[in-house]
Amino acid sequence: MVRLFGSSSHSGSSGRQQYPGNRGNGGRVSMPTPPARHGILSHSTQPHQNIVHVNRDAHRAPAPIQSSATLGVRPPSSTPNAASPPAQESRPGAYAVTRQASNGASQVFRVIVPPGVSPGSEFSVHAGNRTVRVRCPQTSLPGQSLQITLPADPVVIQHLLHSAPLTAPDEESVGGGAVQMNENALQVNSDPRQNQPTFLVTIPQNIHPGMQFTVNVNQQRFMVTCPSNAGPGMSVRIVPPPPRQENEPPPPKVQVFEVVVPPGVRPNQPFTLIANGQRVLVMCPPNAVPGQTIRFQLPVKQAVERLKLSYEGDKAGGWCRTVRVTDMKFQWIRVNHENVEEQSRFDRKSSAYVRNLTFLEGNDARLRTGKLTMENASEAVVDSRLIHKGREIVSYADIASIQTKAFEEKTAWFLDVCKQLRGDWHEDGHIRIVVRRRHLLHDSVQALMSLSREDMRRIWRFEFLGEPGLDAGGLAREWFELVSEQIFDPDRGLWLSSNSNQMCMTINTASAISCPDDHLIYFRFLGRVMGKALYDQRLVKGHMVRHMYKHLLGWPITFEDLELDDPEYYNSLKKLAKMEDVSLMCLDFTATEETMGVRNEVELIKGGSMMEVNNDNLPEYLEANLKYRMLERVRPQLSELLLGFFDVMPEPILTVFDFQELELLMCGLPEIDMDDWMENTIYSGTFESSRSDHPACVWFWEVVRDDFDREMKARLLQFVTGTSGVPSRGFSVLQGNDGNIKKFAINGVDVSNFPYPRAHTCFNRIDLPNYSTKEELRDRLKLAVTMSATGFDME
């Protein structure tokens, strides 16, 4: 039995094209009427509420029709590289393309055996619009005529998909293209089973109330009864029952461990230990005391290298991602001498926060909505396994193992998992996206906002209207680069260059003024573009500020991240912590935002304008500023960006990357001109007099040029400048945090004071110790660059 809620749009049936599979422009084409305009999107609503019964016997899909031919004819195969058969007419938008067996009669052709073909061998012939392989009969010779029979061409059906509306998670979030949540969506989200996914299905033609029809959802096939107030072409939302128990992956084998509760651990307090080769988080039982032996179970896995994921390379007690024994989910903890550090108040040196995105159903099942908040890093968890089609394709052991590998190996594993999630060309069809080059962004938004999450993982094929060309990958690559370049353009008003690095983009807090009617739609669109680009191994043209990549990965945000966002603001807050009496500054819990010359006061907490900042509440003031600058001031935009991103990407498989690797994966490895880099480098400190002739500097450039591959060169740039991006005009115009040119700088320091290289991204400067050997410099530099963001180090 499936529960049916009010539907939203005529997502598929309002536009249909039907034509033979490989007949060029043959066949009649019925074009849909233009949809009504609604901002940059179009949609319609048809609310229903009924109960729909499911026939479980229809669970299994019918077997595909097997084509056959006489005289050993091998029918042509359709491949993902084959372009969609063209229709007589087309219009911009996204089309769901499926292939159905034709009921037409078989076709008979007469062909001539070519010269040189011997009996039993194969040869190619043209039969109508198809090319087929024929096996020469034993009794035939070259020049003789053969009669072959081919099945009728399959029928390719195209549905023009109409854009779905964004749904605001609450009344305060209405606007910018997001509409108020309707009663049906409110009912779904208030249901205790709201985590169970819902699906939007279209009632087929000739199906009327009381009649049954078959649908495929959640990798299952069901019989659904048409509701009494619905009819052909209408869309209804259904909540299918969970998959059969036999499809669930078998429970993992477990191993029992014994451990002694460490000194100082109280009942119900967590502590960490190494078990089965990895760090796990154990909760002390309420009746246990220090020194007592307790038992716990852990799934048995293959040998996995001992792993610790340290945040910011702080091996003495930084943030670590570990496995929680209770549910095998990944959780962030802060470790201090093997004990989990608990904090009751904000500490700018150790506290961290992670975004928390709670998914909710939207008015249209194709576009979820959600609520975005920041929570203590120690409370943030993420699944450590991925289930697809009833089987576990990624386990926590897989993730723990791949985390220790090189970037290339991680990437190969990641792409292999994405391939397993991708829809099948034959069974699931593909998505055809048609855009006009002159209206590229508008048409692309219309197309992508009409797709479901399942459609986002299908194979896409692109067409530029009025331009010849088959999409074998080149058109897709061009489309991703063009749309991302346009949407990151500061002139559009959605993104701005960062205060600290002109190469990095940050969300424009005033995007609602630049695009008041649809700015949130653009952020949802960009999130989907970024997720699909990552999924299909495409590149986007736009580097974001560092904390944006952390939000995508669910990584801890610390007070130090403020420095890269706004160094001046960061330093002013830092000075407050050193003042004897903060109340002399006459501050309250508010922040001032200036938009188009108008200054507005924003409360950091409820009633903040009436709360004075003093020494007692200074930690809370710093905490409120961190949350506001890193999330609250752009929460609506960031929410839609993350929702779009996770419409495509499953979060568990992203846990193998750090935020630097994610930037390289999304933006690609840069082409670096080493001569230009060296020529536009300045020297200071102990290197000021000898400059590039100093032995340490000579070794530095030899290591970078000869020993570092493209990935390590890009990581070095990230380490020193904050991004892997290279200015289009070269290193001579590298900018600092104030927008002025600040060339790459190597500052010599005493190795006795600084054992490892240090970076100052605001000034594009690296502090390089004057090592005594090239080998020591190479090892220390590589370690510093690799561990700068997170570092995966062996226990």
CSV table of N, CA and C in Angstrom, one decimal, residues 522-610:
chain,number,residue,atom,x,y,z
A,522,TYR,N,18.5,30.4,-8.7
A,522,TYR,CA,19.8,30.3,-9.3
A,522,TYR,C,20.8,29.6,-8.4
A,523,PHE,N,20.6,29.7,-7.1
A,523,PHE,CA,21.5,29.0,-6.2
A,523,PHE,C,21.2,27.5,-6.2
A,524,ARG,N,19.9,27.1,-6.2
A,524,ARG,CA,19.5,25.7,-6.3
A,524,ARG,C,20.1,25.2,-7.7
A,525,PHE,N,19.9,25.9,-8.7
A,525,PHE,CA,20.4,25.5,-10.0
A,525,PHE,C,21.9,25.3,-10.0
A,526,LEU,N,22.7,26.2,-9.4
A,526,LEU,CA,24.1,26.1,-9.3
A,526,LEU,C,24.5,24.9,-8.5
A,527,GLY,N,23.8,24.6,-7.4
A,527,GLY,CA,24.1,23.4,-6.6
A,527,GLY,C,23.9,22.2,-7.4
A,528,ARG,N,22.9,22.1,-8.2
A,528,ARG,CA,22.7,20.9,-9.1
A,528,ARG,C,23.8,20.8,-10.2
A,529,VAL,N,24.2,22.0,-10.7
A,529,VAL,CA,25.3,22.0,-11.7
A,529,VAL,C,26.6,21.4,-11.1
A,530,MET,N,26.9,21.9,-9.9
A,530,MET,CA,28.1,21.5,-9.2
A,530,MET,C,28.1,20.0,-8.9
A,531,GLY,N,26.9,19.5,-8.4
A,531,GLY,CA,26.8,18.1,-8.1
A,531,GLY,C,26.9,17.2,-9.3
A,532,LYS,N,26.2,17.6,-10.4
A,532,LYS,CA,26.2,16.9,-11.6
A,532,LYS,C,27.6,16.9,-12.2
A,533,ALA,N,28.3,18.0,-12.2
A,533,ALA,CA,29.7,18.1,-12.7
A,533,ALA,C,30.6,17.1,-12.0
A,534,LEU,N,30.5,17.1,-10.7
A,534,LEU,CA,31.3,16.2,-9.9
A,534,LEU,C,30.9,14.7,-10.2
A,535,TYR,N,29.7,14.5,-10.4
A,535,TYR,CA,29.1,13.1,-10.7
A,535,TYR,C,29.6,12.6,-12.0
A,536,ASP,N,29.6,13.6,-13.0
A,536,ASP,CA,30.0,13.2,-14.4
A,536,ASP,C,31.5,13.5,-14.8
A,537,GLN,N,32.2,13.9,-13.8
A,537,GLN,CA,33.7,14.2,-14.0
A,537,GLN,C,33.8,15.4,-15.0
A,538,ARG,N,33.0,16.4,-14.7
A,538,ARG,CA,33.1,17.7,-15.5
A,538,ARG,C,33.7,18.8,-14.6
A,539,LEU,N,34.1,19.9,-15.1
A,539,LEU,CA,34.7,21.0,-14.4
A,539,LEU,C,33.8,22.2,-14.4
A,540,VAL,N,33.9,22.9,-13.3
A,540,VAL,CA,33.1,24.2,-13.2
A,540,VAL,C,34.2,25.3,-13.2
A,541,LYS,N,33.8,26.4,-13.7
A,541,LYS,CA,34.7,27.6,-13.8
A,541,LYS,C,34.4,28.5,-12.7
A,542,GLY,N,35.0,28.3,-11.6
A,542,GLY,CA,34.7,29.2,-10.5
A,542,GLY,C,35.2,28.6,-9.2
A,543,HIS,N,36.2,29.2,-8.6
A,543,HIS,CA,36.8,28.8,-7.3
A,543,HIS,C,36.0,29.5,-6.2
A,544,MET,N,35.6,28.8,-5.2
A,544,MET,CA,34.9,29.4,-4.0
A,544,MET,C,35.8,29.6,-2.9
A,545,VAL,N,35.4,30.4,-1.9
A,545,VAL,CA,36.2,30.6,-0.7
A,545,VAL,C,36.2,29.2,0.1
A,546,ARG,N,37.2,29.1,0.9
A,546,ARG,CA,37.5,27.8,1.6
A,546,ARG,C,36.3,27.2,2.4
A,547,HIS,N,35.6,28.1,3.1
A,547,HIS,CA,34.6,27.5,4.0
A,547,HIS,C,33.4,27.0,3.2
A,548,MET,N,33.2,27.4,1.9
A,548,MET,CA,32.2,26.9,1.1
A,548,MET,C,32.4,25.4,0.8
A,549,TYR,N,33.6,25.0,0.6
A,549,TYR,CA,34.0,23.6,0.4
A,549,TYR,C,33.8,22.8,1.7
A,550,LYS,N,34.1,23.5,2.8
A,550,LYS,CA,33.8,22.8,4.1
A,550,LYS,C,32.3,22.5,4.3
A,551,HIS,N,31.5,23.5,3.9
A,551,HIS,CA,30.1,23.3,4.0
A,551,HIS,C,29.6,22.1,3.2
A,552,LEU,N,30.1,22.0,2.0
A,552,LEU,CA,29.7,20.9,1.1
A,552,LEU,C,30.1,19.6,1.7
A,553,LEU,N,31.2,19.5,2.4
A,553,LEU,CA,31.7,18.3,2.9
A,553,LEU,C,31.2,18.0,4.4
A,554,GLY,N,30.6,19.1,5.0
A,554,GLY,CA,30.2,18.9,6.4
A,554,GLY,C,31.4,18.9,7.3
A,555,TRP,N,32.4,19.8,7.0
A,555,TRP,CA,33.6,19.8,7.8
A,555,TRP,C,33.5,20.9,8.9
A,556,PRO,N,34.3,20.8,10.0
A,556,PRO,CA,34.2,21.8,11.0
A,556,PRO,C,34.7,23.2,10.6
A,557,ILE,N,33.9,24.2,11.0
A,557,ILE,CA,34.2,25.6,10.7
A,557,ILE,C,34.7,26.2,12.0
A,558,THR,N,35.9,26.8,12.0
A,558,THR,CA,36.5,27.3,13.2
A,558,THR,C,36.6,28.8,13.1
A,559,PHE,N,37.0,29.4,14.2
A,559,PHE,CA,37.2,30.9,14.3
A,559,PHE,C,38.3,31.3,13.3
A,560,GLU,N,39.2,30.5,13.0
A,560,GLU,CA,40.3,30.9,12.1
A,560,GLU,C,39.8,31.0,10.7
A,561,ASP,N,38.7,30.4,10.3
A,561,ASP,CA,38.1,30.5,9.0
A,561,ASP,C,37.6,31.9,8.7
A,562,LEU,N,37.4,32.7,9.8
A,562,LEU,CA,37.0,34.1,9.6
A,562,LEU,C,38.1,34.9,8.9
A,563,GLU,N,39.4,34.5,9.2
A,563,GLU,CA,40.5,35.3,8.6
A,563,GLU,C,40.5,35.3,7.1
A,564,LEU,N,40.2,34.1,6.5
A,564,LEU,CA,40.1,34.0,5.0
A,564,LEU,C,38.9,34.7,4.5
A,565,ASP,N,37.8,34.8,5.3
A,565,ASP,CA,36.6,35.5,4.8
A,565,ASP,C,36.8,37.0,4.8
A,566,ASP,N,37.3,37.5,5.9
A,566,ASP,CA,37.5,39.0,6.1
A,566,ASP,C,38.5,39.2,7.1
A,567,PRO,N,39.8,39.4,6.7
A,567,PRO,CA,40.9,39.5,7.7
A,567,PRO,C,40.8,40.7,8.6
A,568,GLU,N,40.3,41.8,8.1
A,568,GLU,CA,40.1,43.0,9.0
A,568,GLU,C,39.1,42.7,10.1
A,569,TYR,N,38.0,42.1,9.7
A,569,TYR,CA,36.9,41.8,10.7
A,569,TYR,C,37.5,40.8,11.7
A,570,TYR,N,38.2,39.8,11.2
A,570,TYR,CA,38.8,38.7,12.1
A,570,TYR,C,39.8,39.4,13.1
A,571,ASN,N,40.6,40.2,12.7
A,571,ASN,CA,41.6,40.9,13.6
A,571,ASN,C,40.9,41.8,14.6
A,572,SER,N,39.8,42.4,14.2
A,572,SER,CA,39.1,43.3,15.2
A,572,SER,C,38.5,42.4,16.3
A,573,LEU,N,37.9,41.3,15.9
A,573,LEU,CA,37.4,40.4,16.9
A,573,LEU,C,38.4,39.8,17.8
A,574,LYS,N,39.6,39.5,17.2
A,574,LYS,CA,40.7,38.9,18.0
A,574,LYS,C,41.2,39.9,19.0
A,575,LYS,N,41.2,41.1,18.7
A,575,LYS,CA,41.7,42.1,19.6
A,575,LYS,C,40.8,42.2,20.9
A,576,LEU,N,39.5,42.0,20.7
A,576,LEU,CA,38.6,42.1,21.8
A,576,LEU,C,39.0,41.1,22.9
A,577,ALA,N,39.5,39.9,22.5
A,577,ALA,CA,39.9,38.9,23.5
A,577,ALA,C,41.1,39.3,24.3
A,578,LYS,N,41.8,40.3,23.9
A,578,LYS,CA,43.0,40.7,24.6
A,578,LYS,C,42.8,42.0,25.5
A,579,MET,N,41.6,42.5,25.4
A,579,MET,CA,41.2,43.8,26.1
A,579,MET,C,40.9,43.4,27.6
A,580,GLU,N,41.3,44.3,28.5
A,580,GLU,CA,41.0,44.1,29.9
A,580,GLU,C,39.5,44.3,30.2
A,581,ASP,N,38.9,45.3,29.5
A,581,ASP,CA,37.5,45.6,29.7
A,581,ASP,C,36.8,45.9,28.4
A,582,VAL,N,36.1,44.8,27.9
A,582,VAL,CA,35.5,44.9,26.6
A,582,VAL,C,34.3,45.9,26.6
A,583,SER,N,33.7,46.1,27.7
A,583,SER,CA,32.5,47.0,27.8
A,583,SER,C,32.8,48.4,27.4
A,584,LEU,N,34.1,48.8,27.4
A,584,LEU,CA,34.5,50.2,27.0
A,584,LEU,C,34.3,50.4,25.5
A,585,MET,N,34.1,49.3,24.7
A,585,MET,CA,33.9,49.4,23.3
A,585,MET,C,32.4,49.7,23.0
A,586,CYS,N,31.5,49.6,24.0
A,586,CYS,CA,30.1,49.9,23.8
A,586,CYS,C,29.5,49.1,22.7
A,587,LEU,N,29.8,47.8,22.7
A,587,LEU,CA,29.2,46.9,21.7
A,587,LEU,C,28.0,46.2,22.2
A,588,ASP,N,27.1,45.8,21.2
A,588,ASP,CA,26.0,45.0,21.6
A,588,ASP,C,26.0,43.8,20.6
A,589,PHE,N,25.1,42.9,20.7
A,589,PHE,CA,25.0,41.7,19.9
A,589,PHE,C,24.3,41.9,18.6
A,590,THR,N,24.9,42.8,17.8
A,590,THR,CA,24.4,43.2,16.5
A,590,THR,C,25.6,43.3,15.5
A,591,ALA,N,25.3,43.2,14.3
A,591,ALA,CA,26.2,43.4,13.2
A,591,ALA,C,25.7,44.4,12.2
A,592,THR,N,26.5,45.1,11.5
A,592,THR,CA,26.1,46.2,10.6
A,592,THR,C,26.4,45.7,9.2
A,593,GLU,N,25.3,45.7,8.3
A,593,GLU,CA,25.5,45.3,6.9
A,593,GLU,C,25.2,46.6,6.1
A,594,GLU,N,26.0,46.8,5.1
A,594,GLU,CA,25.8,48.0,4.2
A,594,GLU,C,25.5,47.5,2.8
A,595,THR,N,24.4,47.9,2.3
A,595,THR,CA,23.9,47.4,1.0
A,595,THR,C,23.5,48.7,0.2
A,596,MET,N,24.2,48.9,-0.9
A,596,MET,CA,24.0,50.0,-1.8
A,596,MET,C,23.9,51.3,-1.0
A,597,GLY,N,24.9,51.5,-0.1
A,597,GLY,CA,25.0,52.7,0.7
A,597,GLY,C,24.1,52.8,1.9
A,598,VAL,N,23.2,51.9,2.1
A,598,VAL,CA,22.3,51.9,3.2
A,598,VAL,C,22.8,50.9,4.3
A,599,ARG,N,23.0,51.4,5.5
A,599,ARG,CA,23.5,50.6,6.6
A,599,ARG,C,22.3,50.0,7.4
A,600,ASN,N,22.3,48.7,7.6
A,600,ASN,CA,21.3,48.0,8.3
A,600,ASN,C,21.9,47.3,9.5
A,601,GLU,N,21.2,47.3,10.6
A,601,GLU,CA,21.6,46.6,11.8
A,601,GLU,C,20.9,45.3,11.9
A,602,VAL,N,21.7,44.2,12.1
A,602,VAL,CA,21.2,42.9,12.2
A,602,VAL,C,21.5,42.3,13.6
A,603,GLU,N,20.5,41.7,14.2
A,603,GLU,CA,20.7,41.1,15.5
A,603,GLU,C,21.4,39.8,15.4
A,604,LEU,N,22.5,39.5,16.1
A,604,LEU,CA,23.2,38.3,16.0
A,604,LEU,C,22.4,37.2,16.8
A,605,ILE,N,21.7,37.6,17.9
A,605,ILE,CA,20.9,36.7,18.6
A,605,ILE,C,19.6,37.4,18.9
A,606,LYS,N,18.5,36.7,19.3
A,606,LYS,CA,17.3,37.4,19.6
A,606,LYS,C,17.4,38.3,20.7
A,607,GLY,N,17.0,39.6,20.5
A,607,GLY,CA,17.2,40.6,21.5
A,607,GLY,C,18.6,41.2,21.6
A,608,GLY,N,19.4,40.9,20.6
A,608,GLY,CA,20.8,41.3,20.7
A,608,GLY,C,21.1,42.8,20.8
A,609,SER,N,20.2,43.6,20.2
A,609,SER,CA,20.4,45.0,20.3
A,609,SER,C,20.2,45.6,21.7
A,610,MET,N,19.7,44.8,22.6
A,610,MET,CA,19.5,45.3,24.0
A,610,MET,C,20.5,44.6,24.9
